[in-house]
Amino acid sequence: IYYIFNDIVPPKFHATAYAFFRIGNTGCFALFNILFFQYAECHATIIWVTVGILYAIGVTLFCFMVKEGEYPPLTMEQLATQRLPLSKKILQKFSGMKNFIKESFCDRLYTYRYCFTCLYCLTTCMGSFTYFLNMELGLDNKGVGNLDGWSGIISVSGMVLVLITSMLVNRWNPVRIVGYMMAFNLTLAPNSLR
């Protein structure tokens, strides 16, 4: 859903809109964990179905409420491209994909970004094992839900920093701000290993 930001949010407000999006997600995560996680083991089906229906309703409302901007009419070249046979359109798509791959994976900045994303995804996958750790420590589902929920609420209250950071990103280069935040996180990492 957040990819729709490029079409409906002015570029200078992307970071702030994403910060509000993140605050909403974290708040919903915290409420779900506090109120419903204790029932996840015995009522999993009803929880999954209900969350899926609520998500479908929310996305549908979101999509119907989006107001797209005005776009200029198509040029003659764009109109001619639309009239091409299907085989030529497919070949054009493949040549576009070839250019995308060549330009994306040859630039050092993009390569670093892809490596960072892969490492981040690997580390977040490890978070799913904390559930089993908490079970081994003697917590039940209610305790795990409360633990995760209250840490989510504390995280939401800390999202004020995210809003401040989003304002900095809107003002300066996002890559520079991400670099500063990664350096700050690296200074905190040794403390979490104790």
PDB file of C-alpha atoms in Angstrom:
ATOM      1  CA  ILE A   1       0.000   0.000   0.000  1.00  0.00           C
ATOM      2  CA  TYR A   2       2.757   2.469   0.813  1.00  0.00           C
ATOM      3  CA  TYR A   3       3.900   2.438  -2.822  1.00  0.00           C
ATOM      4  CA  ILE A   4       0.825   4.494  -3.651  1.00  0.00           C
ATOM      5  CA  PHE A   5       2.465   7.418  -1.844  1.00  0.00           C
ATOM      6  CA  ASN A   6       4.335   8.358  -5.015  1.00  0.00           C
ATOM      7  CA  ASP A   7       1.035   9.039  -6.773  1.00  0.00           C
ATOM      8  CA  ILE A   8      -0.980  10.808  -4.085  1.00  0.00           C
ATOM      9  CA  VAL A   9       1.452  12.429  -1.631  1.00  0.00           C
ATOM     10  CA  PRO A  10       3.629  15.368  -2.699  1.00  0.00           C
ATOM     11  CA  PRO A  11       7.306  14.335  -2.647  1.00  0.00           C
ATOM     12  CA  LYS A  12       8.245  16.784   0.096  1.00  0.00           C
ATOM     13  CA  PHE A  13       5.807  15.036   2.480  1.00  0.00           C
ATOM     14  CA  HIS A  14       6.730  11.399   1.705  1.00  0.00           C
ATOM     15  CA  ALA A  15       8.757  10.875   4.871  1.00  0.00           C
ATOM     16  CA  THR A  16       6.106  12.411   7.129  1.00  0.00           C
ATOM     17  CA  ALA A  17       3.334  10.360   5.520  1.00  0.00           C
ATOM     18  CA  TYR A  18       5.423   7.207   5.925  1.00  0.00           C
ATOM     19  CA  ALA A  19       6.064   8.115   9.584  1.00  0.00           C
ATOM     20  CA  PHE A  20       2.315   8.391  10.247  1.00  0.00           C
ATOM     21  CA  PHE A  21       1.819   5.103   8.385  1.00  0.00           C
ATOM     22  CA  ARG A  22       4.397   3.454  10.629  1.00  0.00           C
ATOM     23  CA  ILE A  23       2.878   4.894  13.803  1.00  0.00           C
ATOM     24  CA  GLY A  24      -0.536   3.536  12.782  1.00  0.00           C
ATOM     25  CA  ASN A  25       0.887   0.088  12.027  1.00  0.00           C
ATOM     26  CA  THR A  26       2.803  -0.091  15.297  1.00  0.00           C
ATOM     27  CA  GLY A  27      -0.229   1.088  17.283  1.00  0.00           C
ATOM     28  CA  CYS A  28      -2.460  -1.550  15.676  1.00  0.00           C
ATOM     29  CA  PHE A  29       0.200  -4.187  16.346  1.00  0.00           C
ATOM     30  CA  ALA A  30       0.323  -3.181  20.019  1.00  0.00           C
ATOM     31  CA  LEU A  31      -3.464  -3.228  20.423  1.00  0.00           C
ATOM     32  CA  PHE A  32      -3.761  -6.588  18.687  1.00  0.00           C
ATOM     33  CA  ASN A  33      -1.114  -8.114  20.940  1.00  0.00           C
ATOM     34  CA  ILE A  34      -2.650  -6.766  24.134  1.00  0.00           C
ATOM     35  CA  LEU A  35      -6.277  -7.579  23.294  1.00  0.00           C
ATOM     36  CA  PHE A  36      -6.244 -10.630  21.016  1.00  0.00           C
ATOM     37  CA  PHE A  37      -2.922 -12.475  21.093  1.00  0.00           C
ATOM     38  CA  GLN A  38      -3.946 -14.500  24.119  1.00  0.00           C
ATOM     39  CA  TYR A  39      -6.651 -16.132  21.977  1.00  0.00           C
ATOM     40  CA  ALA A  40      -4.397 -16.822  18.989  1.00  0.00           C
ATOM     41  CA  GLU A  41      -3.789 -20.465  19.790  1.00  0.00           C
ATOM     42  CA  CYS A  42      -7.394 -21.584  20.270  1.00  0.00           C
ATOM     43  CA  HIS A  43      -9.186 -19.172  17.887  1.00  0.00           C
ATOM     44  CA  ALA A  44      -6.618 -18.779  15.099  1.00  0.00           C
ATOM     45  CA  THR A  45      -9.051 -19.251  12.213  1.00  0.00           C
ATOM     46  CA  ILE A  46     -11.526 -16.616  13.335  1.00  0.00           C
ATOM     47  CA  ILE A  47      -8.697 -14.159  14.033  1.00  0.00           C
ATOM     48  CA  TRP A  48      -7.113 -14.685  10.587  1.00  0.00           C
ATOM     49  CA  VAL A  49     -10.450 -14.367   8.781  1.00  0.00           C
ATOM     50  CA  THR A  50     -11.478 -11.269  10.746  1.00  0.00           C
ATOM     51  CA  VAL A  51      -8.140  -9.536  10.214  1.00  0.00           C
ATOM     52  CA  GLY A  52      -8.281 -10.407   6.491  1.00  0.00           C
ATOM     53  CA  ILE A  53     -11.800  -8.975   6.155  1.00  0.00           C
ATOM     54  CA  LEU A  54     -10.859  -5.806   8.050  1.00  0.00           C
ATOM     55  CA  TYR A  55      -7.763  -5.402   5.869  1.00  0.00           C
ATOM     56  CA  ALA A  56      -9.795  -5.879   2.674  1.00  0.00           C
ATOM     57  CA  ILE A  57     -12.363  -3.296   3.819  1.00  0.00           C
ATOM     58  CA  GLY A  58      -9.623  -0.838   4.810  1.00  0.00           C
ATOM     59  CA  VAL A  59      -7.714  -1.185   1.539  1.00  0.00           C
ATOM     60  CA  THR A  60     -10.928  -0.905  -0.488  1.00  0.00           C
ATOM     61  CA  LEU A  61     -11.937   2.276   1.330  1.00  0.00           C
ATOM     62  CA  PHE A  62      -8.417   3.620   0.931  1.00  0.00           C
ATOM     63  CA  CYS A  63      -8.421   2.955  -2.809  1.00  0.00           C
ATOM     64  CA  PHE A  64     -11.866   4.527  -3.308  1.00  0.00           C
ATOM     65  CA  MET A  65     -10.895   7.631  -1.343  1.00  0.00           C
ATOM     66  CA  VAL A  66      -7.670   8.268  -3.302  1.00  0.00           C
ATOM     67  CA  LYS A  67      -7.862  11.292  -5.530  1.00  0.00           C
ATOM     68  CA  GLU A  68      -5.418  11.118  -8.413  1.00  0.00           C
ATOM     69  CA  GLY A  69      -3.825  14.199  -9.865  1.00  0.00           C
ATOM     70  CA  GLU A  70      -4.366  15.613 -13.304  1.00  0.00           C
ATOM     71  CA  TYR A  71      -2.103  14.174 -15.961  1.00  0.00           C
ATOM     72  CA  PRO A  72      -1.269  15.727 -19.336  1.00  0.00           C
ATOM     73  CA  PRO A  73      -2.732  14.040 -22.415  1.00  0.00           C
ATOM     74  CA  LEU A  74      -0.677  11.303 -24.086  1.00  0.00           C
ATOM     75  CA  THR A  75       1.851  12.368 -26.680  1.00  0.00           C
ATOM     76  CA  MET A  76       1.811  10.992 -30.240  1.00  0.00           C
ATOM     77  CA  GLU A  77       4.743   8.709 -29.375  1.00  0.00           C
ATOM     78  CA  GLN A  78       2.862   7.256 -26.372  1.00  0.00           C
ATOM     79  CA  LEU A  79      -0.261   6.744 -28.476  1.00  0.00           C
ATOM     80  CA  ALA A  80       1.800   4.972 -31.155  1.00  0.00           C
ATOM     81  CA  THR A  81       3.291   2.688 -28.493  1.00  0.00           C
ATOM     82  CA  GLN A  82      -0.195   1.689 -27.362  1.00  0.00           C
ATOM     83  CA  ARG A  83      -1.093   0.559 -30.890  1.00  0.00           C
ATOM     84  CA  LEU A  84       1.860  -1.818 -31.225  1.00  0.00           C
ATOM     85  CA  PRO A  85       1.210  -5.568 -31.578  1.00  0.00           C
ATOM     86  CA  LEU A  86       1.385  -7.633 -28.392  1.00  0.00           C
ATOM     87  CA  SER A  87       4.693  -9.313 -29.330  1.00  0.00           C
ATOM     88  CA  LYS A  88       6.442  -5.932 -29.716  1.00  0.00           C
ATOM     89  CA  LYS A  89       4.990  -4.702 -26.422  1.00  0.00           C
ATOM     90  CA  ILE A  90       6.359  -7.788 -24.656  1.00  0.00           C
ATOM     91  CA  LEU A  91       9.798  -7.282 -26.232  1.00  0.00           C
ATOM     92  CA  GLN A  92       9.763  -3.637 -25.103  1.00  0.00           C
ATOM     93  CA  LYS A  93       8.939  -4.737 -21.554  1.00  0.00           C
ATOM     94  CA  PHE A  94      11.843  -7.195 -21.568  1.00  0.00           C
ATOM     95  CA  SER A  95      14.245  -4.554 -22.879  1.00  0.00           C
ATOM     96  CA  GLY A  96      13.017  -2.216 -20.144  1.00  0.00           C
ATOM     97  CA  MET A  97      13.614  -4.937 -17.532  1.00  0.00           C
ATOM     98  CA  LYS A  98      17.103  -5.508 -18.971  1.00  0.00           C
ATOM     99  CA  ASN A  99      17.890  -1.798 -18.624  1.00  0.00           C
ATOM    100  CA  PHE A 100      16.463  -1.750 -15.086  1.00  0.00           C
ATOM    101  CA  ILE A 101      18.626  -4.702 -14.009  1.00  0.00           C
ATOM    102  CA  LYS A 102      21.725  -3.267 -15.678  1.00  0.00           C
ATOM    103  CA  GLU A 103      21.277   0.183 -14.143  1.00  0.00           C
ATOM    104  CA  SER A 104      20.176  -1.055 -10.707  1.00  0.00           C
ATOM    105  CA  PHE A 105      22.802  -3.709 -10.067  1.00  0.00           C
ATOM    106  CA  CYS A 106      25.758  -1.811 -11.509  1.00  0.00           C
ATOM    107  CA  ASP A 107      25.333   1.258  -9.325  1.00  0.00           C
ATOM    108  CA  ARG A 108      27.178   0.932  -6.023  1.00  0.00           C
ATOM    109  CA  LEU A 109      24.512   2.807  -4.041  1.00  0.00           C
ATOM    110  CA  TYR A 110      21.755   0.444  -5.189  1.00  0.00           C
ATOM    111  CA  THR A 111      23.922  -2.582  -4.510  1.00  0.00           C
ATOM    112  CA  TYR A 112      24.530  -1.393  -0.944  1.00  0.00           C
ATOM    113  CA  ARG A 113      20.821  -0.749  -0.519  1.00  0.00           C
ATOM    114  CA  TYR A 114      19.925  -4.264  -1.724  1.00  0.00           C
ATOM    115  CA  CYS A 115      22.515  -5.798   0.622  1.00  0.00           C
ATOM    116  CA  PHE A 116      21.181  -3.720   3.521  1.00  0.00           C
ATOM    117  CA  THR A 117      17.608  -4.844   2.771  1.00  0.00           C
ATOM    118  CA  CYS A 118      18.631  -8.522   2.580  1.00  0.00           C
ATOM    119  CA  LEU A 119      20.490  -8.345   5.887  1.00  0.00           C
ATOM    120  CA  TYR A 120      17.604  -6.482   7.514  1.00  0.00           C
ATOM    121  CA  CYS A 121      15.109  -9.119   6.336  1.00  0.00           C
ATOM    122  CA  LEU A 122      17.325 -11.906   7.641  1.00  0.00           C
ATOM    123  CA  THR A 123      17.554 -10.295  11.059  1.00  0.00           C
ATOM    124  CA  THR A 124      13.806  -9.663  11.279  1.00  0.00           C
ATOM    125  CA  CYS A 125      13.159 -13.328  10.470  1.00  0.00           C
ATOM    126  CA  MET A 126      15.012 -14.174  13.658  1.00  0.00           C
ATOM    127  CA  GLY A 127      12.408 -12.202  15.592  1.00  0.00           C
ATOM    128  CA  SER A 128       9.843 -14.937  15.056  1.00  0.00           C
ATOM    129  CA  PHE A 129      11.897 -17.198  17.325  1.00  0.00           C
ATOM    130  CA  THR A 130      11.398 -14.845  20.277  1.00  0.00           C
ATOM    131  CA  TYR A 131       7.925 -16.351  20.674  1.00  0.00           C
ATOM    132  CA  PHE A 132       9.482 -19.740  21.416  1.00  0.00           C
ATOM    133  CA  LEU A 133      12.048 -18.091  23.680  1.00  0.00           C
ATOM    134  CA  ASN A 134       9.255 -16.471  25.671  1.00  0.00           C
ATOM    135  CA  MET A 135       7.451 -19.814  25.915  1.00  0.00           C
ATOM    136  CA  GLU A 136      10.641 -21.439  27.212  1.00  0.00           C
ATOM    137  CA  LEU A 137      10.895 -18.681  29.805  1.00  0.00           C
ATOM    138  CA  GLY A 138       7.470 -19.695  31.128  1.00  0.00           C
ATOM    139  CA  LEU A 139       5.237 -16.992  29.629  1.00  0.00           C
ATOM    140  CA  ASP A 140       1.812 -17.957  28.331  1.00  0.00           C
ATOM    141  CA  ASN A 141       0.187 -16.379  25.253  1.00  0.00           C
ATOM    142  CA  LYS A 142      -1.380 -13.630  27.349  1.00  0.00           C
ATOM    143  CA  GLY A 143       2.024 -12.759  28.813  1.00  0.00           C
ATOM    144  CA  VAL A 144       3.675 -12.768  25.391  1.00  0.00           C
ATOM    145  CA  GLY A 145       0.882 -10.582  23.987  1.00  0.00           C
ATOM    146  CA  ASN A 146       1.157  -8.123  26.859  1.00  0.00           C
ATOM    147  CA  LEU A 147       4.942  -8.021  26.552  1.00  0.00           C
ATOM    148  CA  ASP A 148       4.836  -7.349  22.809  1.00  0.00           C
ATOM    149  CA  GLY A 149       1.863  -5.013  23.101  1.00  0.00           C
ATOM    150  CA  TRP A 150       3.322  -2.789  25.793  1.00  0.00           C
ATOM    151  CA  SER A 151       6.655  -2.670  24.015  1.00  0.00           C
ATOM    152  CA  GLY A 152       4.690  -1.583  20.918  1.00  0.00           C
ATOM    153  CA  ILE A 153       2.983   1.192  22.908  1.00  0.00           C
ATOM    154  CA  ILE A 154       6.352   2.353  24.197  1.00  0.00           C
ATOM    155  CA  SER A 155       7.566   2.233  20.601  1.00  0.00           C
ATOM    156  CA  VAL A 156       4.620   4.368  19.451  1.00  0.00           C
ATOM    157  CA  SER A 157       5.429   6.934  22.094  1.00  0.00           C
ATOM    158  CA  GLY A 158       8.995   6.883  20.779  1.00  0.00           C
ATOM    159  CA  MET A 159       7.700   7.513  17.272  1.00  0.00           C
ATOM    160  CA  VAL A 160       7.953  11.220  18.004  1.00  0.00           C
ATOM    161  CA  LEU A 161      11.572  10.694  16.998  1.00  0.00           C
ATOM    162  CA  VAL A 162      10.336   9.163  13.754  1.00  0.00           C
ATOM    163  CA  LEU A 163       8.293  12.285  13.041  1.00  0.00           C
ATOM    164  CA  ILE A 164      11.306  14.491  13.759  1.00  0.00           C
ATOM    165  CA  THR A 165      13.436  12.266  11.532  1.00  0.00           C
ATOM    166  CA  SER A 166      10.817  12.439   8.783  1.00  0.00           C
ATOM    167  CA  MET A 167      10.984  16.219   8.882  1.00  0.00           C
ATOM    168  CA  LEU A 168      14.767  15.994   8.558  1.00  0.00           C
ATOM    169  CA  VAL A 169      14.390  13.593   5.631  1.00  0.00           C
ATOM    170  CA  ASN A 170      11.983  16.001   3.958  1.00  0.00           C
ATOM    171  CA  ARG A 171      14.555  18.753   4.354  1.00  0.00           C
ATOM    172  CA  TRP A 172      17.779  16.829   3.613  1.00  0.00           C
ATOM    173  CA  ASN A 173      18.792  13.768   1.647  1.00  0.00           C
ATOM    174  CA  PRO A 174      17.088  10.546   2.873  1.00  0.00           C
ATOM    175  CA  VAL A 175      20.222   8.484   2.231  1.00  0.00           C
ATOM    176  CA  ARG A 176      22.229  10.756   4.531  1.00  0.00           C
ATOM    177  CA  ILE A 177      19.632  10.446   7.321  1.00  0.00           C
ATOM    178  CA  VAL A 178      19.517   6.625   6.967  1.00  0.00           C
ATOM    179  CA  GLY A 179      23.314   6.578   7.211  1.00  0.00           C
ATOM    180  CA  TYR A 180      23.240   8.664  10.390  1.00  0.00           C
ATOM    181  CA  MET A 181      20.557   6.424  11.904  1.00  0.00           C
ATOM    182  CA  MET A 182      22.494   3.255  11.012  1.00  0.00           C
ATOM    183  CA  ALA A 183      25.603   4.690  12.677  1.00  0.00           C
ATOM    184  CA  PHE A 184      23.531   5.552  15.756  1.00  0.00           C
ATOM    185  CA  ASN A 185      22.050   2.025  15.834  1.00  0.00           C
ATOM    186  CA  LEU A 186      25.531   0.521  15.597  1.00  0.00           C
ATOM    187  CA  THR A 187      26.538   2.414  18.729  1.00  0.00           C
ATOM    188  CA  LEU A 188      23.567   0.837  20.555  1.00  0.00           C
ATOM    189  CA  ALA A 189      24.170  -2.714  19.271  1.00  0.00           C
ATOM    190  CA  PRO A 190      26.923  -3.688  21.750  1.00  0.00           C
ATOM    191  CA  ASN A 191      24.608  -2.772  24.659  1.00  0.00           C
ATOM    192  CA  SER A 192      21.922  -5.171  23.446  1.00  0.00           C
ATOM    193  CA  LEU A 193      24.392  -8.100  23.378  1.00  0.00           C
ATOM    194  CA  ARG A 194      24.993  -8.006  27.146  1.00  0.00           C
TER     195      ARG A 194
END
